[in-house]
PDB file of C-alpha atoms and ligand atoms in Angstrom:
ATOM      1  CA  MET A   1      20.513  -7.637  16.224  1.00 97.00           C
ATOM      2  CA  LEU A   2      16.993  -6.214  16.155  1.00 98.00           C
ATOM      3  CA  LEU A   3      15.744  -3.449  13.881  1.00 98.00           C
ATOM      4  CA  GLY A   4      13.551  -0.500  14.747  1.00 98.00           C
ATOM      5  CA  VAL A   5      12.369   1.304  11.617  1.00 98.00           C
ATOM      6  CA  ASN A   6      11.977   5.037  11.960  1.00 98.00           C
ATOM      7  CA  ILE A   7       9.205   6.241   9.645  1.00 98.00           C
ATOM      8  CA  ASP A   8       9.427   9.978  10.367  1.00 98.00           C
ATOM      9  CA  HIS A   9      10.404  10.771   6.793  1.00 97.00           C
ATOM     10  CA  VAL A  10       7.300   9.176   5.361  1.00 98.00           C
ATOM     11  CA  ALA A  11       5.503  11.878   7.317  1.00 98.00           C
ATOM     12  CA  THR A  12       7.968  14.514   6.056  1.00 97.00           C
ATOM     13  CA  LEU A  13       6.974  13.637   2.489  1.00 97.00           C
ATOM     14  CA  ARG A  14       3.282  13.568   3.336  1.00 98.00           C
ATOM     15  CA  ASN A  15       3.448  16.944   5.053  1.00 97.00           C
ATOM     16  CA  ALA A  16       5.149  18.514   2.017  1.00 96.00           C
ATOM     17  CA  ARG A  17       1.725  18.433   0.308  1.00 95.00           C
ATOM     18  CA  GLY A  18      -0.423  18.611   3.407  1.00 93.00           C
ATOM     19  CA  GLY A  19      -2.602  15.645   2.393  1.00 94.00           C
ATOM     20  CA  ASP A  20      -2.517  12.074   3.601  1.00 95.00           C
ATOM     21  CA  GLU A  21      -0.171  10.491   1.033  1.00 97.00           C
ATOM     22  CA  PRO A  22       2.106   8.624   1.585  1.00 97.00           C
ATOM     23  CA  SER A  23       0.378   6.991   4.531  1.00 98.00           C
ATOM     24  CA  VAL A  24       2.445   6.719   7.689  1.00 98.00           C
ATOM     25  CA  LEU A  25       0.274   3.833   8.853  1.00 98.00           C
ATOM     26  CA  GLU A  26       0.845   1.904   5.609  1.00 98.00           C
ATOM     27  CA  ALA A  27       4.599   2.404   5.932  1.00 98.00           C
ATOM     28  CA  ALA A  28       4.417   1.080   9.475  1.00 98.00           C
ATOM     29  CA  LEU A  29       2.294  -1.915   8.464  1.00 98.00           C
ATOM     30  CA  ILE A  30       4.662  -2.873   5.618  1.00 98.00           C
ATOM     31  CA  SER A  31       7.654  -2.585   7.964  1.00 98.00           C
ATOM     32  CA  GLN A  32       5.822  -4.595  10.593  1.00 98.00           C
ATOM     33  CA  GLU A  33       5.170  -7.382   8.065  1.00 98.00           C
ATOM     34  CA  CYS A  34       8.955  -7.654   7.629  1.00 97.00           C
ATOM     35  CA  GLY A  35       9.292  -8.870  11.207  1.00 96.00           C
ATOM     36  CA  ILE A  36      10.998  -5.839  12.690  1.00 97.00           C
ATOM     37  CA  ASN A  37      11.221  -5.230  16.426  1.00 96.00           C
ATOM     38  CA  ALA A  38       9.684  -1.776  16.588  1.00 98.00           C
ATOM     39  CA  ILE A  39       8.323   1.168  14.693  1.00 98.00           C
ATOM     40  CA  THR A  40      10.126   4.292  15.819  1.00 98.00           C
ATOM     41  CA  VAL A  41       8.615   7.762  15.570  1.00 98.00           C
ATOM     42  CA  HIS A  42       9.893  11.083  16.838  1.00 97.00           C
ATOM     43  CA  LEU A  43       7.071  13.373  17.897  1.00 98.00           C
ATOM     44  CA  ARG A  44       8.871  16.701  17.729  1.00 96.00           C
ATOM     45  CA  GLU A  45       7.819  19.819  19.551  1.00 94.00           C
ATOM     46  CA  ASP A  46       7.240  21.561  16.188  1.00 94.00           C
ATOM     47  CA  ARG A  47       5.432  18.477  14.727  1.00 96.00           C
ATOM     48  CA  ARG A  48       7.494  18.804  11.552  1.00 94.00           C
ATOM     49  CA  HIS A  49       6.922  15.164  10.607  1.00 96.00           C
ATOM     50  CA  ILE A  50       4.971  12.844  12.908  1.00 98.00           C
ATOM     51  CA  HIS A  51       1.725  14.320  14.262  1.00 98.00           C
ATOM     52  CA  ASP A  52      -0.158  13.413  17.447  1.00 98.00           C
ATOM     53  CA  SER A  53      -2.852  11.741  15.320  1.00 98.00           C
ATOM     54  CA  ASP A  54      -0.179   9.475  13.707  1.00 98.00           C
ATOM     55  CA  LEU A  55       0.974   8.290  17.107  1.00 98.00           C
ATOM     56  CA  LYS A  56      -2.601   7.579  18.185  1.00 97.00           C
ATOM     57  CA  GLU A  57      -3.360   5.639  15.001  1.00 98.00           C
ATOM     58  CA  LEU A  58      -0.129   3.629  15.157  1.00 98.00           C
ATOM     59  CA  LYS A  59      -0.797   2.735  18.772  1.00 97.00           C
ATOM     60  CA  GLU A  60      -4.299   1.533  17.886  1.00 97.00           C
ATOM     61  CA  LYS A  61      -3.409  -0.433  14.770  1.00 98.00           C
ATOM     62  CA  LEU A  62       0.089  -1.886  15.130  1.00 97.00           C
ATOM     63  CA  THR A  63       0.845  -5.140  16.839  1.00 96.00           C
ATOM     64  CA  CYS A  64       4.612  -4.574  16.998  1.00 96.00           C
ATOM     65  CA  LYS A  65       6.236  -2.343  19.610  1.00 97.00           C
ATOM     66  CA  ILE A  66       6.212   1.426  19.275  1.00 98.00           C
ATOM     67  CA  ASN A  67       9.344   3.304  20.243  1.00 98.00           C
ATOM     68  CA  LEU A  68       8.471   6.951  20.816  1.00 98.00           C
ATOM     69  CA  GLU A  69      11.410   9.336  20.560  1.00 98.00           C
ATOM     70  CA  MET A  70      10.698  12.494  22.504  1.00 97.00           C
ATOM     71  CA  ALA A  71      12.219  15.498  24.217  1.00 96.00           C
ATOM     72  CA  THR A  72      12.074  15.635  28.010  1.00 96.00           C
ATOM     73  CA  THR A  73       9.408  18.341  28.220  1.00 96.00           C
ATOM     74  CA  SER A  74       6.255  18.422  30.330  1.00 97.00           C
ATOM     75  CA  GLU A  75       4.105  18.312  27.183  1.00 97.00           C
ATOM     76  CA  MET A  76       5.800  15.103  26.013  1.00 98.00           C
ATOM     77  CA  LEU A  77       5.557  13.592  29.472  1.00 98.00           C
ATOM     78  CA  GLU A  78       1.782  14.019  29.369  1.00 98.00           C
ATOM     79  CA  ILE A  79       1.647  12.445  25.906  1.00 98.00           C
ATOM     80  CA  VAL A  80       3.801   9.431  26.775  1.00 98.00           C
ATOM     81  CA  LEU A  81       1.847   8.778  29.977  1.00 98.00           C
ATOM     82  CA  LYS A  82      -1.436   8.928  28.068  1.00 97.00           C
ATOM     83  CA  THR A  83      -0.326   6.950  24.980  1.00 97.00           C
ATOM     84  CA  LYS A  84       1.655   4.285  26.858  1.00 97.00           C
ATOM     85  CA  PRO A  85       3.948   3.110  24.034  1.00 98.00           C
ATOM     86  CA  GLU A  86       5.940  -0.012  24.850  1.00 97.00           C
ATOM     87  CA  PHE A  87       9.173   1.933  24.614  1.00 98.00           C
ATOM     88  CA  CYS A  88      10.355   5.498  24.628  1.00 98.00           C
ATOM     89  CA  CYS A  89      13.715   7.045  23.829  1.00 98.00           C
ATOM     90  CA  LEU A  90      14.507  10.386  25.414  1.00 97.00           C
ATOM     91  CA  VAL A  91      16.396  12.728  23.101  1.00 97.00           C
ATOM     92  CA  PRO A  92      17.588  16.325  23.272  1.00 95.00           C
ATOM     93  CA  GLU A  93      15.742  18.609  20.904  1.00 86.00           C
ATOM     94  CA  LYS A  94      16.502  22.007  19.438  1.00 79.00           C
ATOM     95  CA  ARG A  95      13.969  23.761  17.246  1.00 71.00           C
ATOM     96  CA  GLN A  96      16.497  24.893  14.647  1.00 75.00           C
ATOM     97  CA  GLU A  97      18.258  21.559  14.153  1.00 77.00           C
ATOM     98  CA  VAL A  98      17.651  19.577  10.958  1.00 76.00           C
ATOM     99  CA  THR A  99      17.916  16.337  12.928  1.00 75.00           C
ATOM    100  CA  THR A 100      18.910  15.301  16.467  1.00 75.00           C
ATOM    101  CA  GLU A 101      22.423  16.697  16.770  1.00 78.00           C
ATOM    102  CA  GLY A 102      23.847  15.291  19.973  1.00 88.00           C
ATOM    103  CA  GLY A 103      22.997  13.057  22.890  1.00 95.00           C
ATOM    104  CA  LEU A 104      21.429  13.972  26.212  1.00 95.00           C
ATOM    105  CA  ASP A 105      23.626  15.527  28.852  1.00 95.00           C
ATOM    106  CA  VAL A 106      22.561  13.047  31.514  1.00 95.00           C
ATOM    107  CA  SER A 107      25.579  13.571  33.779  1.00 94.00           C
ATOM    108  CA  SER A 108      24.735  17.255  34.474  1.00 93.00           C
ATOM    109  CA  ASN A 109      21.039  16.629  35.062  1.00 92.00           C
ATOM    110  CA  ILE A 110      20.801  13.432  37.074  1.00 95.00           C
ATOM    111  CA  PRO A 111      17.975  14.445  39.490  1.00 95.00           C
ATOM    112  CA  TYR A 112      15.833  15.784  36.621  1.00 95.00           C
ATOM    113  CA  TYR A 113      16.203  12.690  34.439  1.00 96.00           C
ATOM    114  CA  ASN A 114      15.820  10.425  37.437  1.00 96.00           C
ATOM    115  CA  GLU A 115      12.356  11.731  38.198  1.00 96.00           C
ATOM    116  CA  TYR A 116      11.341  12.029  34.542  1.00 97.00           C
ATOM    117  CA  VAL A 117      12.342   8.440  33.730  1.00 97.00           C
ATOM    118  CA  ARG A 118      10.749   7.052  36.886  1.00 96.00           C
ATOM    119  CA  LYS A 119       7.348   8.567  36.008  1.00 97.00           C
ATOM    120  CA  ILE A 120       7.416   6.942  32.559  1.00 98.00           C
ATOM    121  CA  GLN A 121       8.684   3.576  33.765  1.00 96.00           C
ATOM    122  CA  ASP A 122       6.127   3.466  36.592  1.00 97.00           C
ATOM    123  CA  ASN A 123       3.459   3.888  33.911  1.00 98.00           C
ATOM    124  CA  GLY A 124       4.638   0.744  32.082  1.00 97.00           C
ATOM    125  CA  THR A 125       6.830   2.191  29.295  1.00 98.00           C
ATOM    126  CA  LEU A 126      10.476   1.124  29.047  1.00 97.00           C
ATOM    127  CA  VAL A 127      12.861   4.058  28.663  1.00 97.00           C
ATOM    128  CA  SER A 128      16.144   4.463  26.889  1.00 97.00           C
ATOM    129  CA  LEU A 129      18.416   7.495  26.956  1.00 97.00           C
ATOM    130  CA  PHE A 130      19.929   8.704  23.691  1.00 97.00           C
ATOM    131  CA  ILE A 131      23.514   9.590  24.574  1.00 97.00           C
ATOM    132  CA  ASP A 132      26.797  10.259  22.864  1.00 97.00           C
ATOM    133  CA  PRO A 133      29.327   7.421  23.092  1.00 98.00           C
ATOM    134  CA  ASP A 134      30.959   8.902  26.169  1.00 97.00           C
ATOM    135  CA  ILE A 135      31.811   6.921  29.307  1.00 97.00           C
ATOM    136  CA  HIS A 136      30.611   9.723  31.649  1.00 96.00           C
ATOM    137  CA  GLN A 137      27.203   9.719  30.021  1.00 97.00           C
ATOM    138  CA  VAL A 138      27.056   5.920  30.152  1.00 97.00           C
ATOM    139  CA  GLU A 139      27.880   5.896  33.858  1.00 97.00           C
ATOM    140  CA  ALA A 140      25.414   8.705  34.549  1.00 96.00           C
ATOM    141  CA  SER A 141      22.716   6.680  32.757  1.00 97.00           C
ATOM    142  CA  LYS A 142      23.327   3.846  35.188  1.00 96.00           C
ATOM    143  CA  GLU A 143      22.643   6.260  38.066  1.00 94.00           C
ATOM    144  CA  ILE A 144      19.282   7.138  36.501  1.00 93.00           C
ATOM    145  CA  GLY A 145      18.311   3.490  36.712  1.00 88.00           C
ATOM    146  CA  THR A 146      17.471   3.091  33.041  1.00 92.00           C
ATOM    147  CA  LYS A 147      17.810  -0.390  31.599  1.00 95.00           C
ATOM    148  CA  PHE A 148      18.499   0.841  28.057  1.00 98.00           C
ATOM    149  CA  ILE A 149      20.626   3.410  26.308  1.00 98.00           C
ATOM    150  CA  GLU A 150      20.794   4.275  22.627  1.00 98.00           C
ATOM    151  CA  LEU A 151      24.256   5.288  21.503  1.00 98.00           C
ATOM    152  CA  HIS A 152      24.343   8.176  19.033  1.00 98.00           C
ATOM    153  CA  THR A 153      26.075   6.829  15.922  1.00 98.00           C
ATOM    154  CA  GLY A 154      25.995  10.175  14.075  1.00 97.00           C
ATOM    155  CA  ALA A 155      29.675  11.035  14.586  1.00 98.00           C
ATOM    156  CA  TYR A 156      30.705   7.536  13.480  1.00 98.00           C
ATOM    157  CA  ALA A 157      28.418   7.786  10.420  1.00 98.00           C
ATOM    158  CA  ASN A 158      29.928  11.162   9.473  1.00 98.00           C
ATOM    159  CA  ALA A 159      33.449   9.809   9.944  1.00 98.00           C
ATOM    160  CA  PHE A 160      32.819   6.619   7.980  1.00 98.00           C
ATOM    161  CA  GLY A 161      35.431   6.149   5.254  1.00 98.00           C
ATOM    162  CA  LYS A 162      37.511   9.050   6.639  1.00 98.00           C
ATOM    163  CA  ASP A 163      40.608   9.261   8.832  1.00 98.00           C
ATOM    164  CA  ASN A 164      38.642   9.465  12.088  1.00 98.00           C
ATOM    165  CA  GLU A 165      36.354   6.491  11.407  1.00 98.00           C
ATOM    166  CA  GLU A 166      38.345   4.186  13.682  1.00 98.00           C
ATOM    167  CA  HIS A 167      38.405   6.746  16.489  1.00 98.00           C
ATOM    168  CA  GLU A 168      34.640   7.217  16.343  1.00 98.00           C
ATOM    169  CA  PHE A 169      34.036   3.477  16.062  1.00 98.00           C
ATOM    170  CA  GLN A 170      36.198   2.802  19.130  1.00 98.00           C
ATOM    171  CA  ARG A 171      34.176   5.354  21.125  1.00 98.00           C
ATOM    172  CA  LEU A 172      31.039   3.367  20.313  1.00 98.00           C
ATOM    173  CA  LEU A 173      32.699   0.058  21.139  1.00 98.00           C
ATOM    174  CA  THR A 174      34.132   1.237  24.469  1.00 98.00           C
ATOM    175  CA  SER A 175      30.877   2.881  25.538  1.00 98.00           C
ATOM    176  CA  ALA A 176      28.832  -0.182  24.585  1.00 98.00           C
ATOM    177  CA  LYS A 177      31.137  -2.467  26.549  1.00 98.00           C
ATOM    178  CA  ARG A 178      31.068  -0.219  29.621  1.00 98.00           C
ATOM    179  CA  ALA A 179      27.274  -0.038  29.509  1.00 98.00           C
ATOM    180  CA  GLN A 180      27.018  -3.799  29.232  1.00 98.00           C
ATOM    181  CA  GLU A 181      29.353  -4.211  32.224  1.00 98.00           C
ATOM    182  CA  LEU A 182      26.897  -2.025  34.131  1.00 97.00           C
ATOM    183  CA  GLY A 183      23.983  -4.216  33.073  1.00 98.00           C
ATOM    184  CA  ILE A 184      22.525  -1.759  30.562  1.00 98.00           C
ATOM    185  CA  THR A 185      21.125  -3.008  27.240  1.00 98.00           C
ATOM    186  CA  VAL A 186      22.634  -1.070  24.360  1.00 98.00           C
ATOM    187  CA  ASN A 187      20.812   0.166  21.264  1.00 98.00           C
ATOM    188  CA  ALA A 188      22.302   2.465  18.644  1.00 98.00           C
ATOM    189  CA  GLY A 189      21.185   4.707  15.850  1.00 98.00           C
ATOM    190  CA  HIS A 190      21.399   7.862  13.772  1.00 97.00           C
ATOM    191  CA  GLY A 191      22.899   8.243  10.333  1.00 98.00           C
ATOM    192  CA  LEU A 192      23.290   4.505   9.793  1.00 98.00           C
ATOM    193  CA  ASN A 193      23.062   3.413   6.178  1.00 98.00           C
ATOM    194  CA  TYR A 194      23.605   0.333   4.006  1.00 98.00           C
ATOM    195  CA  LYS A 195      27.403   0.718   4.186  1.00 98.00           C
ATOM    196  CA  ASN A 196      28.312   2.013   7.628  1.00 98.00           C
ATOM    197  CA  VAL A 197      25.814  -0.295   9.370  1.00 98.00           C
ATOM    198  CA  LEU A 198      28.015  -3.346   8.746  1.00 98.00           C
ATOM    199  CA  ARG A 199      30.532  -2.375  11.427  1.00 98.00           C
ATOM    200  CA  MET A 200      27.766  -2.405  14.034  1.00 98.00           C
ATOM    201  CA  LYS A 201      28.144  -6.189  13.926  1.00 98.00           C
ATOM    202  CA  GLU A 202      31.634  -5.732  15.439  1.00 98.00           C
ATOM    203  CA  ILE A 203      30.035  -4.408  18.643  1.00 98.00           C
ATOM    204  CA  PRO A 204      29.169  -7.437  20.787  1.00 97.00           C
ATOM    205  CA  ASN A 205      25.588  -7.828  21.994  1.00 96.00           C
ATOM    206  CA  LEU A 206      24.233  -4.692  20.421  1.00 98.00           C
ATOM    207  CA  HIS A 207      20.506  -5.120  20.978  1.00 98.00           C
ATOM    208  CA  GLU A 208      18.691  -2.929  18.464  1.00 98.00           C
ATOM    209  CA  LEU A 209      19.452  -0.412  15.732  1.00 98.00           C
ATOM    210  CA  ASN A 210      17.035   2.388  14.968  1.00 98.00           C
ATOM    211  CA  ILE A 211      17.301   3.380  11.343  1.00 98.00           C
ATOM    212  CA  GLY A 212      15.155   5.791   9.369  1.00 98.00           C
ATOM    213  CA  HIS A 213      16.474   8.090   6.695  1.00 98.00           C
ATOM    214  CA  SER A 214      18.526   5.556   4.746  1.00 98.00           C
ATOM    215  CA  ILE A 215      15.707   2.989   4.653  1.00 98.00           C
ATOM    216  CA  ILE A 216      13.108   5.497   3.469  1.00 98.00           C
ATOM    217  CA  SER A 217      15.622   6.879   0.931  1.00 98.00           C
ATOM    218  CA  ARG A 218      16.354   3.414  -0.419  1.00 98.00           C
ATOM    219  CA  ALA A 219      12.650   2.611  -0.582  1.00 97.00           C
ATOM    220  CA  ILE A 220      12.281   5.324  -3.240  1.00 96.00           C
ATOM    221  CA  PHE A 221      14.746   3.629  -5.548  1.00 96.00           C
ATOM    222  CA  VAL A 222      13.711   0.050  -5.001  1.00 97.00           C
ATOM    223  CA  GLY A 223      10.113   1.131  -5.648  1.00 97.00           C
ATOM    224  CA  LEU A 224      10.409   3.844  -8.309  1.00 97.00           C
ATOM    225  CA  ARG A 225      10.485   1.519 -11.337  1.00 97.00           C
ATOM    226  CA  GLN A 226       7.211  -0.113 -10.354  1.00 97.00           C
ATOM    227  CA  ALA A 227       5.599   3.210  -9.516  1.00 97.00           C
ATOM    228  CA  VAL A 228       6.455   4.684 -12.940  1.00 98.00           C
ATOM    229  CA  LEU A 229       5.368   1.539 -14.807  1.00 98.00           C
ATOM    230  CA  GLU A 230       2.039   1.435 -12.955  1.00 98.00           C
ATOM    231  CA  MET A 231       1.305   5.048 -13.911  1.00 98.00           C
ATOM    232  CA  LYS A 232       2.334   4.430 -17.543  1.00 98.00           C
ATOM    233  CA  GLU A 233      -0.033   1.483 -17.647  1.00 98.00           C
ATOM    234  CA  LEU A 234      -2.896   3.558 -16.259  1.00 98.00           C
ATOM    235  CA  ILE A 235      -2.608   6.332 -18.839  1.00 98.00           C
TER     236      ILE A 235
HETATM  237  N1  PXP B   1      17.723   7.248  16.870  1.00 66.16           N
HETATM  238  C1  PXP B   1      17.388   8.478  17.333  1.00 66.16           C
HETATM  239  C2  PXP B   1      17.392   8.700  18.813  1.00 66.16           C
HETATM  240  C3  PXP B   1      17.027   9.509  16.456  1.00 66.16           C
HETATM  241  O1  PXP B   1      16.712  10.726  16.948  1.00 66.16           O
HETATM  242  C4  PXP B   1      16.970   9.240  15.067  1.00 66.16           C
HETATM  243  C5  PXP B   1      16.503  10.305  14.135  1.00 66.16           C
HETATM  244  O2  PXP B   1      15.185  10.619  14.403  1.00 66.16           O
HETATM  245  C6  PXP B   1      17.298   7.950  14.634  1.00 66.16           C
HETATM  246  C7  PXP B   1      17.702   6.984  15.555  1.00 66.16           C
HETATM  247  C8  PXP B   1      17.274   7.572  13.188  1.00 66.16           C
HETATM  248  O3  PXP B   1      18.217   8.302  12.483  1.00 66.16           O
HETATM  249  P1  PXP B   1      18.309   8.188  10.908  1.00 66.16           P
HETATM  250  O4  PXP B   1      17.020   8.744  10.356  1.00 66.16           O
HETATM  251  O5  PXP B   1      19.495   9.007  10.562  1.00 66.16           O
HETATM  252  O6  PXP B   1      18.458   6.731  10.571  1.00 66.16           O
END
């Protein structure tokens, strides 16, 4: 299984002080050195974490793939066509949400997504659709002609260790299998951490996981000792 590392929350921390520390580029370069498949960034409409200048710099300086998560707006379409990342993942976006809450409603908007996806694919960027693990949405994605979907693992992550874990896991498994029958490559992500990620190995042929918050959170604790000791040494 491949890993896409989402570095949005390095930018969240940077933006809290408005300066340029910690560096989003450095986080991407360190992740890239680990042999990951892609650096994932979500350029939100409100630019709450990743900024346009981050995307430009990453595109110029990284050698690994960039997976741009974006809402299906005309502004984002212009950006993706201009930036030409290797990959882009279309997500629904609400201004008030803390993080992406649900998947795209592809089945109710087939003509819209069809045209939107075609424009991006014709420009050389592969597209995946971020959808809930729901057979209707999987089948609708096939109609759009996308070769990739990303299954929203948020409900499974929230249910992990609780009574409905199995139910949510089975929804992922069934949707992944259906997509694969239809010839769609299946990625997954959202809310995955160092515990709940292990069950992703029970889903056959899952291609890539996109993981952000838990990796950046863990990085604080695997790095904090050294950071404190370095400062102690300096003073
Ligand atoms: N995949 C998609 C489509 C997302 O929107 C996000 C959050 O930006 C992620 C994966 C990563 O989620 P998390 O930060 O919870 O690992």
